[in-house]
Amino acid sequence: MLKGKVSIVTAASRGIGAGVASVLAREGSDLVIASRDSARLEKLARELETKYGVSVVPVQADLTKREDVRRIAEAAIRHFGKVDVLAYNTGPPKPGAFMELSEEDWEYGVRLLLMSAVWITRDVLPHMVERRQGRLIYITSSTLKQPIPTLTLSNVIRISLAGLVKTLAYQLGPYNILVNGIMQGYVDTERVREVAAARAQREERRVEDVIKEIEREVPLGRLAKPEEIGELVAFLASDKASYITGSLILIDGGRTLCI
Ligand code: NAD
């Protein structure tokens, strides 16, 4: 479905980003994968190359640093000469109630959840505009649709990506660049397991019981696999999604009830 395409996946060393990268590779896309953890990135890159016969370039980059982000698109252009797909994902923000967050937490959160998206979009866009084609896919969170009370930074800052998706879809339609967002619910990643383990310890319960409680909130009765988010990204990146732009798509097992 994506043979001959070049995709960038950010925050890709584990979790959702790694799941997205592996589905795009399975579909034949060459990749630039970026994250802070160079050892895991390198390992993933070699695994995907061996398994799927695509080229994968790992780039160590902290998404909160402008100069690091710049190196991601540069690597794509240097190695492949183009970017067809940006699958933007980022690290999780600090959880906490408003009164628990410092001004530094807010500034870091804005860089992590908003400015990183702005920066990488600025870097890939001229190349997409020049070729009159491209797909921008922003992986955000179901908190855009239904905030989670303790995730203040996520609730407040991520909503701006909805504005980015709608605005860019409008402005870039004439250039045949399609722009969409993904709002995922619970996904079974190391991060979610770490958060569940911390909660289990606080509440003196078993981790499995905390996970079961989360699963009970979801009509499908389970968390998503990271690859299931990847399947949606691959579809949006493909020719099959040629008339979808400006959409924010929920993928949450039916958990969010508002329409
Ligand atoms: P994870 O912790 O398992 O993986 C996060 C990835 O981001 C890792 O590759 C890590 O190296 C990278 N990363 C973290 N901070 C970074 C930084 N400053 N610069 C570059 N890379 C960085 O997390 P996940 O569960 O895969 O979640 C991915 C994103 O999706 C997060 O923003 C998270 O808040 C959001 N999200 C997750 C869920 C879920 O249930 N897992 C649900 C909704 C939204």
PDB file of C-alpha atoms and ligand atoms in Angstrom:
ATOM      1  CA  MET A   1       0.000   0.000   0.000  1.00  0.00           C
ATOM      2  CA  LEU A   2       2.931   2.415   0.694  1.00  0.00           C
ATOM      3  CA  LYS A   3       5.719   1.032  -1.463  1.00  0.00           C
ATOM      4  CA  GLY A   4       8.027   3.808  -2.669  1.00  0.00           C
ATOM      5  CA  LYS A   5       6.777   6.240  -0.029  1.00  0.00           C
ATOM      6  CA  VAL A   6       8.948   7.933   2.590  1.00  0.00           C
ATOM      7  CA  SER A   7       7.435   8.419   6.037  1.00  0.00           C
ATOM      8  CA  ILE A   8       8.635  10.165   9.167  1.00  0.00           C
ATOM      9  CA  VAL A   9       7.460   8.786  12.513  1.00  0.00           C
ATOM     10  CA  THR A  10       8.351  10.778  15.623  1.00  0.00           C
ATOM     11  CA  ALA A  11       8.550   9.491  19.225  1.00  0.00           C
ATOM     12  CA  ALA A  12       9.009   6.072  17.661  1.00  0.00           C
ATOM     13  CA  SER A  13      11.362   4.117  19.916  1.00  0.00           C
ATOM     14  CA  ARG A  14       8.532   2.388  21.759  1.00  0.00           C
ATOM     15  CA  GLY A  15       4.772   2.357  22.319  1.00  0.00           C
ATOM     16  CA  ILE A  16       2.396   3.885  19.789  1.00  0.00           C
ATOM     17  CA  GLY A  17       5.173   5.389  17.655  1.00  0.00           C
ATOM     18  CA  ALA A  18       6.969   2.037  17.327  1.00  0.00           C
ATOM     19  CA  GLY A  19       3.663   0.346  16.447  1.00  0.00           C
ATOM     20  CA  VAL A  20       2.984   2.954  13.764  1.00  0.00           C
ATOM     21  CA  ALA A  21       6.511   2.608  12.353  1.00  0.00           C
ATOM     22  CA  SER A  22       6.205  -1.166  12.098  1.00  0.00           C
ATOM     23  CA  VAL A  23       2.871  -1.058  10.232  1.00  0.00           C
ATOM     24  CA  LEU A  24       4.178   1.598   7.794  1.00  0.00           C
ATOM     25  CA  ALA A  25       7.278  -0.541   7.206  1.00  0.00           C
ATOM     26  CA  ARG A  26       5.133  -3.644   6.670  1.00  0.00           C
ATOM     27  CA  GLU A  27       3.227  -1.658   4.025  1.00  0.00           C
ATOM     28  CA  GLY A  28       6.510  -0.967   2.238  1.00  0.00           C
ATOM     29  CA  SER A  29       7.318   2.607   3.284  1.00  0.00           C
ATOM     30  CA  ASP A  30      10.895   3.693   3.855  1.00  0.00           C
ATOM     31  CA  LEU A  31      11.183   5.456   7.173  1.00  0.00           C
ATOM     32  CA  VAL A  32      12.895   8.058   9.280  1.00  0.00           C
ATOM     33  CA  ILE A  33      12.173   7.233  12.915  1.00  0.00           C
ATOM     34  CA  ALA A  34      13.014   9.697  15.665  1.00  0.00           C
ATOM     35  CA  SER A  35      13.081   9.674  19.442  1.00  0.00           C
ATOM     36  CA  ARG A  36      15.372  10.434  22.373  1.00  0.00           C
ATOM     37  CA  ASP A  37      16.392   6.807  22.959  1.00  0.00           C
ATOM     38  CA  SER A  38      19.032   6.082  20.311  1.00  0.00           C
ATOM     39  CA  ALA A  39      19.767   2.476  21.366  1.00  0.00           C
ATOM     40  CA  ARG A  40      16.137   1.404  21.052  1.00  0.00           C
ATOM     41  CA  LEU A  41      15.679   3.359  17.840  1.00  0.00           C
ATOM     42  CA  GLU A  42      18.708   1.720  16.264  1.00  0.00           C
ATOM     43  CA  LYS A  43      17.458  -1.737  17.287  1.00  0.00           C
ATOM     44  CA  LEU A  44      13.968  -1.059  15.909  1.00  0.00           C
ATOM     45  CA  ALA A  45      15.410   0.289  12.655  1.00  0.00           C
ATOM     46  CA  ARG A  46      17.471  -2.861  12.051  1.00  0.00           C
ATOM     47  CA  GLU A  47      14.522  -5.128  12.982  1.00  0.00           C
ATOM     48  CA  LEU A  48      12.181  -3.382  10.537  1.00  0.00           C
ATOM     49  CA  GLU A  49      14.772  -3.416   7.756  1.00  0.00           C
ATOM     50  CA  THR A  50      15.363  -7.160   8.207  1.00  0.00           C
ATOM     51  CA  LYS A  51      11.706  -8.052   8.517  1.00  0.00           C
ATOM     52  CA  TYR A  52      10.232  -5.857   5.778  1.00  0.00           C
ATOM     53  CA  GLY A  53      13.124  -5.041   3.408  1.00  0.00           C
ATOM     54  CA  VAL A  54      12.650  -1.269   3.681  1.00  0.00           C
ATOM     55  CA  SER A  55      15.259   1.400   4.561  1.00  0.00           C
ATOM     56  CA  VAL A  56      14.945   2.857   8.037  1.00  0.00           C
ATOM     57  CA  VAL A  57      16.997   5.818   9.248  1.00  0.00           C
ATOM     58  CA  PRO A  58      17.037   6.427  13.011  1.00  0.00           C
ATOM     59  CA  VAL A  59      17.515  10.010  14.260  1.00  0.00           C
ATOM     60  CA  GLN A  60      18.082  10.765  17.909  1.00  0.00           C
ATOM     61  CA  ALA A  61      16.044  13.880  18.668  1.00  0.00           C
ATOM     62  CA  ASP A  62      14.423  15.484  21.682  1.00  0.00           C
ATOM     63  CA  LEU A  63      11.166  16.904  20.364  1.00  0.00           C
ATOM     64  CA  THR A  64      11.286  19.778  22.867  1.00  0.00           C
ATOM     65  CA  LYS A  65      14.462  21.136  21.224  1.00  0.00           C
ATOM     66  CA  ARG A  66      14.161  23.069  17.955  1.00  0.00           C
ATOM     67  CA  GLU A  67      17.644  22.165  16.716  1.00  0.00           C
ATOM     68  CA  ASP A  68      16.986  18.436  17.283  1.00  0.00           C
ATOM     69  CA  VAL A  69      13.647  18.514  15.451  1.00  0.00           C
ATOM     70  CA  ARG A  70      15.294  20.183  12.470  1.00  0.00           C
ATOM     71  CA  ARG A  71      17.551  17.141  11.995  1.00  0.00           C
ATOM     72  CA  ILE A  72      14.562  14.815  11.422  1.00  0.00           C
ATOM     73  CA  ALA A  73      13.319  16.251   8.113  1.00  0.00           C
ATOM     74  CA  GLU A  74      16.928  16.952   7.092  1.00  0.00           C
ATOM     75  CA  ALA A  75      17.681  13.221   7.453  1.00  0.00           C
ATOM     76  CA  ALA A  76      14.685  12.322   5.289  1.00  0.00           C
ATOM     77  CA  ILE A  77      15.749  14.686   2.518  1.00  0.00           C
ATOM     78  CA  ARG A  78      19.396  13.643   2.739  1.00  0.00           C
ATOM     79  CA  HIS A  79      18.669   9.887   2.596  1.00  0.00           C
ATOM     80  CA  PHE A  80      15.551   9.716   0.438  1.00  0.00           C
ATOM     81  CA  GLY A  81      15.178  13.139  -1.243  1.00  0.00           C
ATOM     82  CA  LYS A  82      11.529  13.558  -0.207  1.00  0.00           C
ATOM     83  CA  VAL A  83       8.890  13.173   2.518  1.00  0.00           C
ATOM     84  CA  ASP A  84       5.491  11.720   1.625  1.00  0.00           C
ATOM     85  CA  VAL A  85       4.054  11.160   5.082  1.00  0.00           C
ATOM     86  CA  LEU A  86       4.525  12.775   8.466  1.00  0.00           C
ATOM     87  CA  ALA A  87       3.178  10.599  11.291  1.00  0.00           C
ATOM     88  CA  TYR A  88       3.607  12.955  14.211  1.00  0.00           C
ATOM     89  CA  ASN A  89       3.588  11.419  17.678  1.00  0.00           C
ATOM     90  CA  THR A  90       5.124  12.793  20.843  1.00  0.00           C
ATOM     91  CA  GLY A  91       6.054  11.790  24.369  1.00  0.00           C
ATOM     92  CA  PRO A  92       3.513  11.844  27.183  1.00  0.00           C
ATOM     93  CA  PRO A  93       3.230  15.103  29.158  1.00  0.00           C
ATOM     94  CA  LYS A  94       3.529  15.321  32.914  1.00  0.00           C
ATOM     95  CA  PRO A  95       0.219  14.357  34.525  1.00  0.00           C
ATOM     96  CA  GLY A  96      -1.259  16.408  37.360  1.00  0.00           C
ATOM     97  CA  ALA A  97      -3.906  18.859  38.490  1.00  0.00           C
ATOM     98  CA  PHE A  98      -3.524  22.547  37.587  1.00  0.00           C
ATOM     99  CA  MET A  99      -2.272  23.511  41.049  1.00  0.00           C
ATOM    100  CA  GLU A 100       0.414  20.813  40.952  1.00  0.00           C
ATOM    101  CA  LEU A 101       2.072  22.142  37.793  1.00  0.00           C
ATOM    102  CA  SER A 102       4.841  24.745  37.702  1.00  0.00           C
ATOM    103  CA  GLU A 103       5.296  27.391  35.012  1.00  0.00           C
ATOM    104  CA  GLU A 104       8.286  25.369  33.770  1.00  0.00           C
ATOM    105  CA  ASP A 105       5.980  22.330  33.410  1.00  0.00           C
ATOM    106  CA  TRP A 106       3.667  24.441  31.232  1.00  0.00           C
ATOM    107  CA  GLU A 107       6.493  25.722  29.069  1.00  0.00           C
ATOM    108  CA  TYR A 108       7.896  22.226  28.617  1.00  0.00           C
ATOM    109  CA  GLY A 109       4.400  20.899  27.889  1.00  0.00           C
ATOM    110  CA  VAL A 110       3.849  23.521  25.184  1.00  0.00           C
ATOM    111  CA  ARG A 111       7.147  22.600  23.522  1.00  0.00           C
ATOM    112  CA  LEU A 112       6.416  18.861  23.794  1.00  0.00           C
ATOM    113  CA  LEU A 113       2.777  18.871  22.659  1.00  0.00           C
ATOM    114  CA  LEU A 114       2.472  21.907  20.390  1.00  0.00           C
ATOM    115  CA  MET A 115       5.742  23.489  19.266  1.00  0.00           C
ATOM    116  CA  SER A 116       7.230  20.134  18.228  1.00  0.00           C
ATOM    117  CA  ALA A 117       4.273  19.700  15.841  1.00  0.00           C
ATOM    118  CA  VAL A 118       4.661  23.252  14.518  1.00  0.00           C
ATOM    119  CA  TRP A 119       8.421  22.843  14.049  1.00  0.00           C
ATOM    120  CA  ILE A 120       8.343  19.534  12.192  1.00  0.00           C
ATOM    121  CA  THR A 121       5.429  20.704  10.057  1.00  0.00           C
ATOM    122  CA  ARG A 122       7.436  23.795   9.057  1.00  0.00           C
ATOM    123  CA  ASP A 123      10.360  21.536   8.143  1.00  0.00           C
ATOM    124  CA  VAL A 124       8.481  19.025   5.961  1.00  0.00           C
ATOM    125  CA  LEU A 125       5.973  21.363   4.353  1.00  0.00           C
ATOM    126  CA  PRO A 126       8.158  23.127   1.746  1.00  0.00           C
ATOM    127  CA  HIS A 127       9.127  19.700   0.348  1.00  0.00           C
ATOM    128  CA  MET A 128       5.498  18.560   0.182  1.00  0.00           C
ATOM    129  CA  VAL A 129       4.300  21.842  -1.354  1.00  0.00           C
ATOM    130  CA  GLU A 130       7.013  21.630  -4.020  1.00  0.00           C
ATOM    131  CA  ARG A 131       5.817  18.139  -5.044  1.00  0.00           C
ATOM    132  CA  ARG A 132       2.125  19.019  -4.639  1.00  0.00           C
ATOM    133  CA  GLN A 133       1.539  15.969  -2.464  1.00  0.00           C
ATOM    134  CA  GLY A 134       1.760  14.858   1.135  1.00  0.00           C
ATOM    135  CA  ARG A 135      -0.007  13.503   4.167  1.00  0.00           C
ATOM    136  CA  LEU A 136       0.234  15.119   7.591  1.00  0.00           C
ATOM    137  CA  ILE A 137      -1.106  12.851  10.341  1.00  0.00           C
ATOM    138  CA  TYR A 138      -1.096  14.081  13.921  1.00  0.00           C
ATOM    139  CA  ILE A 139      -1.436  11.397  16.595  1.00  0.00           C
ATOM    140  CA  THR A 140      -2.919  13.188  19.596  1.00  0.00           C
ATOM    141  CA  SER A 141      -5.325  11.747  22.178  1.00  0.00           C
ATOM    142  CA  SER A 142      -8.989  11.153  22.923  1.00  0.00           C
ATOM    143  CA  THR A 143      -8.539  13.909  25.542  1.00  0.00           C
ATOM    144  CA  LEU A 144      -9.287  16.288  22.639  1.00  0.00           C
ATOM    145  CA  LYS A 145     -12.819  14.965  22.676  1.00  0.00           C
ATOM    146  CA  GLN A 146     -13.204  14.095  26.339  1.00  0.00           C
ATOM    147  CA  PRO A 147     -10.699  15.531  28.821  1.00  0.00           C
ATOM    148  CA  ILE A 148      -9.308  13.327  31.599  1.00  0.00           C
ATOM    149  CA  PRO A 149      -9.503  15.374  34.835  1.00  0.00           C
ATOM    150  CA  THR A 150      -5.941  14.687  36.031  1.00  0.00           C
ATOM    151  CA  LEU A 151      -4.242  15.282  32.659  1.00  0.00           C
ATOM    152  CA  THR A 152      -4.257  19.090  32.675  1.00  0.00           C
ATOM    153  CA  LEU A 153      -1.417  19.657  30.194  1.00  0.00           C
ATOM    154  CA  SER A 154      -2.800  17.117  27.746  1.00  0.00           C
ATOM    155  CA  ASN A 155      -6.354  18.483  27.984  1.00  0.00           C
ATOM    156  CA  VAL A 156      -5.329  22.102  27.482  1.00  0.00           C
ATOM    157  CA  ILE A 157      -2.450  22.000  25.025  1.00  0.00           C
ATOM    158  CA  ARG A 158      -3.368  19.141  22.700  1.00  0.00           C
ATOM    159  CA  ILE A 159      -6.655  20.774  21.738  1.00  0.00           C
ATOM    160  CA  SER A 160      -4.586  23.245  19.728  1.00  0.00           C
ATOM    161  CA  LEU A 161      -3.674  20.400  17.373  1.00  0.00           C
ATOM    162  CA  ALA A 162      -7.342  20.169  16.407  1.00  0.00           C
ATOM    163  CA  GLY A 163      -7.036  23.799  15.291  1.00  0.00           C
ATOM    164  CA  LEU A 164      -3.817  22.978  13.454  1.00  0.00           C
ATOM    165  CA  VAL A 165      -5.444  20.058  11.593  1.00  0.00           C
ATOM    166  CA  LYS A 166      -8.487  22.083  10.519  1.00  0.00           C
ATOM    167  CA  THR A 167      -6.453  25.147   9.533  1.00  0.00           C
ATOM    168  CA  LEU A 168      -3.811  23.250   7.590  1.00  0.00           C
ATOM    169  CA  ALA A 169      -6.406  21.069   5.842  1.00  0.00           C
ATOM    170  CA  TYR A 170      -8.028  24.250   4.557  1.00  0.00           C
ATOM    171  CA  GLN A 171      -4.801  25.977   3.570  1.00  0.00           C
ATOM    172  CA  LEU A 172      -3.085  22.939   2.056  1.00  0.00           C
ATOM    173  CA  GLY A 173      -5.967  21.359   0.158  1.00  0.00           C
ATOM    174  CA  PRO A 174      -5.016  23.279  -3.017  1.00  0.00           C
ATOM    175  CA  TYR A 175      -1.548  21.685  -2.802  1.00  0.00           C
ATOM    176  CA  ASN A 176      -2.984  18.151  -2.560  1.00  0.00           C
ATOM    177  CA  ILE A 177      -1.666  17.831   1.002  1.00  0.00           C
ATOM    178  CA  LEU A 178      -4.140  16.005   3.239  1.00  0.00           C
ATOM    179  CA  VAL A 179      -4.131  16.698   6.961  1.00  0.00           C
ATOM    180  CA  ASN A 180      -5.792  14.599   9.659  1.00  0.00           C
ATOM    181  CA  GLY A 181      -5.629  13.880  13.366  1.00  0.00           C
ATOM    182  CA  ILE A 182      -5.995  10.670  15.325  1.00  0.00           C
ATOM    183  CA  MET A 183      -7.534  10.650  18.788  1.00  0.00           C
ATOM    184  CA  GLN A 184      -6.605   7.354  20.404  1.00  0.00           C
ATOM    185  CA  GLY A 185      -7.970   6.075  23.695  1.00  0.00           C
ATOM    186  CA  TYR A 186      -6.142   3.557  25.871  1.00  0.00           C
ATOM    187  CA  VAL A 187      -3.313   1.815  24.073  1.00  0.00           C
ATOM    188  CA  ASP A 188      -1.346  -1.030  25.614  1.00  0.00           C
ATOM    189  CA  THR A 189       2.128   0.496  25.868  1.00  0.00           C
ATOM    190  CA  GLU A 190       4.948   0.426  28.392  1.00  0.00           C
ATOM    191  CA  ARG A 191       3.884   3.881  29.486  1.00  0.00           C
ATOM    192  CA  VAL A 192       0.348   2.762  30.307  1.00  0.00           C
ATOM    193  CA  ARG A 193       1.718  -0.260  32.191  1.00  0.00           C
ATOM    194  CA  GLU A 194       4.117   2.029  34.135  1.00  0.00           C
ATOM    195  CA  VAL A 195       1.255   4.384  35.080  1.00  0.00           C
ATOM    196  CA  ALA A 196      -0.905   1.394  36.100  1.00  0.00           C
ATOM    197  CA  ALA A 197       1.969  -0.016  38.186  1.00  0.00           C
ATOM    198  CA  ALA A 198       2.432   3.311  40.009  1.00  0.00           C
ATOM    199  CA  ARG A 199      -1.302   3.485  40.719  1.00  0.00           C
ATOM    200  CA  ALA A 200      -1.348  -0.145  41.914  1.00  0.00           C
ATOM    201  CA  GLN A 201       1.491   0.611  44.320  1.00  0.00           C
ATOM    202  CA  ARG A 202      -0.219   3.761  45.654  1.00  0.00           C
ATOM    203  CA  GLU A 203      -3.492   1.952  46.174  1.00  0.00           C
ATOM    204  CA  GLU A 204      -1.855  -1.306  47.350  1.00  0.00           C
ATOM    205  CA  ARG A 205      -3.484  -3.330  44.590  1.00  0.00           C
ATOM    206  CA  ARG A 206      -2.293  -5.693  41.883  1.00  0.00           C
ATOM    207  CA  VAL A 207      -1.325  -4.179  38.510  1.00  0.00           C
ATOM    208  CA  GLU A 208      -3.548  -6.710  36.680  1.00  0.00           C
ATOM    209  CA  ASP A 209      -6.540  -5.453  38.678  1.00  0.00           C
ATOM    210  CA  VAL A 210      -5.824  -1.823  37.758  1.00  0.00           C
ATOM    211  CA  ILE A 211      -5.539  -2.814  34.064  1.00  0.00           C
ATOM    212  CA  LYS A 212      -8.803  -4.783  34.298  1.00  0.00           C
ATOM    213  CA  GLU A 213     -10.501  -1.702  35.741  1.00  0.00           C
ATOM    214  CA  ILE A 214      -9.297   0.388  32.794  1.00  0.00           C
ATOM    215  CA  GLU A 215     -10.477  -2.300  30.365  1.00  0.00           C
ATOM    216  CA  ARG A 216     -13.939  -2.238  31.902  1.00  0.00           C
ATOM    217  CA  GLU A 217     -14.276   1.438  30.790  1.00  0.00           C
ATOM    218  CA  VAL A 218     -13.970   0.312  27.159  1.00  0.00           C
ATOM    219  CA  PRO A 219     -16.942  -1.303  25.373  1.00  0.00           C
ATOM    220  CA  LEU A 220     -14.570  -3.597  23.469  1.00  0.00           C
ATOM    221  CA  GLY A 221     -13.208  -4.706  26.835  1.00  0.00           C
ATOM    222  CA  ARG A 222      -9.523  -4.224  26.078  1.00  0.00           C
ATOM    223  CA  LEU A 223      -6.801  -1.689  25.345  1.00  0.00           C
ATOM    224  CA  ALA A 224      -5.748  -1.113  21.728  1.00  0.00           C
ATOM    225  CA  LYS A 225      -2.548  -2.633  20.438  1.00  0.00           C
ATOM    226  CA  PRO A 226      -0.089   0.044  19.159  1.00  0.00           C
ATOM    227  CA  GLU A 227      -0.288  -1.608  15.730  1.00  0.00           C
ATOM    228  CA  GLU A 228      -4.034  -0.903  15.600  1.00  0.00           C
ATOM    229  CA  ILE A 229      -3.203   2.814  15.683  1.00  0.00           C
ATOM    230  CA  GLY A 230      -0.613   2.059  12.995  1.00  0.00           C
ATOM    231  CA  GLU A 231      -3.278   0.497  10.746  1.00  0.00           C
ATOM    232  CA  LEU A 232      -5.272   3.751  10.861  1.00  0.00           C
ATOM    233  CA  VAL A 233      -2.168   5.822  10.106  1.00  0.00           C
ATOM    234  CA  ALA A 234      -1.303   3.528   7.174  1.00  0.00           C
ATOM    235  CA  PHE A 235      -4.824   3.907   5.792  1.00  0.00           C
ATOM    236  CA  LEU A 236      -4.718   7.714   6.091  1.00  0.00           C
ATOM    237  CA  ALA A 237      -1.294   7.699   4.409  1.00  0.00           C
ATOM    238  CA  SER A 238      -2.532   5.559   1.513  1.00  0.00           C
ATOM    239  CA  ASP A 239      -4.240   6.356  -1.789  1.00  0.00           C
ATOM    240  CA  LYS A 240      -7.388   4.781  -0.331  1.00  0.00           C
ATOM    241  CA  ALA A 241      -7.840   7.849   1.916  1.00  0.00           C
ATOM    242  CA  SER A 242      -7.692  10.307  -0.993  1.00  0.00           C
ATOM    243  CA  TYR A 243     -10.763  12.338   0.060  1.00  0.00           C
ATOM    244  CA  ILE A 244     -10.184  12.465   3.818  1.00  0.00           C
ATOM    245  CA  THR A 245      -8.737  15.723   5.111  1.00  0.00           C
ATOM    246  CA  GLY A 246      -9.454  17.951   8.097  1.00  0.00           C
ATOM    247  CA  SER A 247     -10.765  14.981  10.091  1.00  0.00           C
ATOM    248  CA  LEU A 248     -10.061  14.094  13.698  1.00  0.00           C
ATOM    249  CA  ILE A 249     -10.663  10.383  14.016  1.00  0.00           C
ATOM    250  CA  LEU A 250     -11.401   8.615  17.291  1.00  0.00           C
ATOM    251  CA  ILE A 251      -9.954   5.145  17.789  1.00  0.00           C
ATOM    252  CA  ASP A 252     -10.843   4.187  21.328  1.00  0.00           C
ATOM    253  CA  GLY A 253     -12.812   0.940  21.392  1.00  0.00           C
ATOM    254  CA  GLY A 254     -16.025   2.915  21.880  1.00  0.00           C
ATOM    255  CA  ARG A 255     -15.021   4.490  25.202  1.00  0.00           C
ATOM    256  CA  THR A 256     -15.840   8.129  24.341  1.00  0.00           C
ATOM    257  CA  LEU A 257     -19.588   8.579  24.453  1.00  0.00           C
ATOM    258  CA  CYS A 258     -20.013  12.180  23.299  1.00  0.00           C
ATOM    259  CA  ILE A 259     -20.962  12.675  19.642  1.00  0.00           C
TER     260      ILE A 259
HETATM  261  P1  NAD B   1       5.484   5.666  25.589  1.00  0.00           P
HETATM  262  O1  NAD B   1       6.052   6.311  26.794  1.00  0.00           O
HETATM  263  O2  NAD B   1       5.323   4.175  25.585  1.00  0.00           O
HETATM  264  O3  NAD B   1       6.351   6.067  24.322  1.00  0.00           O
HETATM  265  C1  NAD B   1       6.672   7.422  24.145  1.00  0.00           C
HETATM  266  C2  NAD B   1       7.718   7.601  23.066  1.00  0.00           C
HETATM  267  O4  NAD B   1       7.985   8.988  23.026  1.00  0.00           O
HETATM  268  C3  NAD B   1       9.025   6.895  23.333  1.00  0.00           C
HETATM  269  O5  NAD B   1       9.548   6.472  22.102  1.00  0.00           O
HETATM  270  C4  NAD B   1       9.908   8.021  23.923  1.00  0.00           C
HETATM  271  O6  NAD B   1      11.277   7.818  23.700  1.00  0.00           O
HETATM  272  C5  NAD B   1       9.386   9.192  23.124  1.00  0.00           C
HETATM  273  N1  NAD B   1       9.598  10.489  23.779  1.00  0.00           N
HETATM  274  C6  NAD B   1       9.203  10.876  24.998  1.00  0.00           C
HETATM  275  N2  NAD B   1       9.562  12.163  25.232  1.00  0.00           N
HETATM  276  C7  NAD B   1      10.203  12.592  24.105  1.00  0.00           C
HETATM  277  C8  NAD B   1      10.830  13.790  23.720  1.00  0.00           C
HETATM  278  N3  NAD B   1      10.872  14.868  24.522  1.00  0.00           N
HETATM  279  N4  NAD B   1      11.405  13.849  22.507  1.00  0.00           N
HETATM  280  C9  NAD B   1      11.411  12.772  21.669  1.00  0.00           C
HETATM  281  N5  NAD B   1      10.820  11.611  21.974  1.00  0.00           N
HETATM  282  C10 NAD B   1      10.237  11.517  23.179  1.00  0.00           C
HETATM  283  O7  NAD B   1       4.082   6.408  25.326  1.00  0.00           O
HETATM  284  P2  NAD B   1       2.800   5.944  24.472  1.00  0.00           P
HETATM  285  O8  NAD B   1       1.847   5.280  25.403  1.00  0.00           O
HETATM  286  O9  NAD B   1       3.242   5.252  23.241  1.00  0.00           O
HETATM  287  O10 NAD B   1       2.158   7.365  24.129  1.00  0.00           O
HETATM  288  C11 NAD B   1       2.559   8.121  22.982  1.00  0.00           C
HETATM  289  C12 NAD B   1       1.772   9.420  22.974  1.00  0.00           C
HETATM  290  O11 NAD B   1       0.365   9.136  22.903  1.00  0.00           O
HETATM  291  C13 NAD B   1       1.959  10.260  24.233  1.00  0.00           C
HETATM  292  O12 NAD B   1       1.908  11.619  23.889  1.00  0.00           O
HETATM  293  C14 NAD B   1       0.779   9.880  25.080  1.00  0.00           C
HETATM  294  O13 NAD B   1       0.463  10.873  26.029  1.00  0.00           O
HETATM  295  C15 NAD B   1      -0.290   9.736  24.007  1.00  0.00           C
HETATM  296  N6  NAD B   1      -1.417   8.890  24.387  1.00  0.00           N
HETATM  297  C16 NAD B   1      -1.212   7.645  24.845  1.00  0.00           C
HETATM  298  C17 NAD B   1      -2.294   6.854  25.183  1.00  0.00           C
HETATM  299  C18 NAD B   1      -2.099   5.439  25.695  1.00  0.00           C
HETATM  300  O14 NAD B   1      -3.074   4.871  26.208  1.00  0.00           O
HETATM  301  N7  NAD B   1      -0.937   4.845  25.556  1.00  0.00           N
HETATM  302  C19 NAD B   1      -3.591   7.349  25.048  1.00  0.00           C
HETATM  303  C20 NAD B   1      -3.775   8.643  24.551  1.00  0.00           C
HETATM  304  C21 NAD B   1      -2.662   9.406  24.229  1.00  0.00           C
END
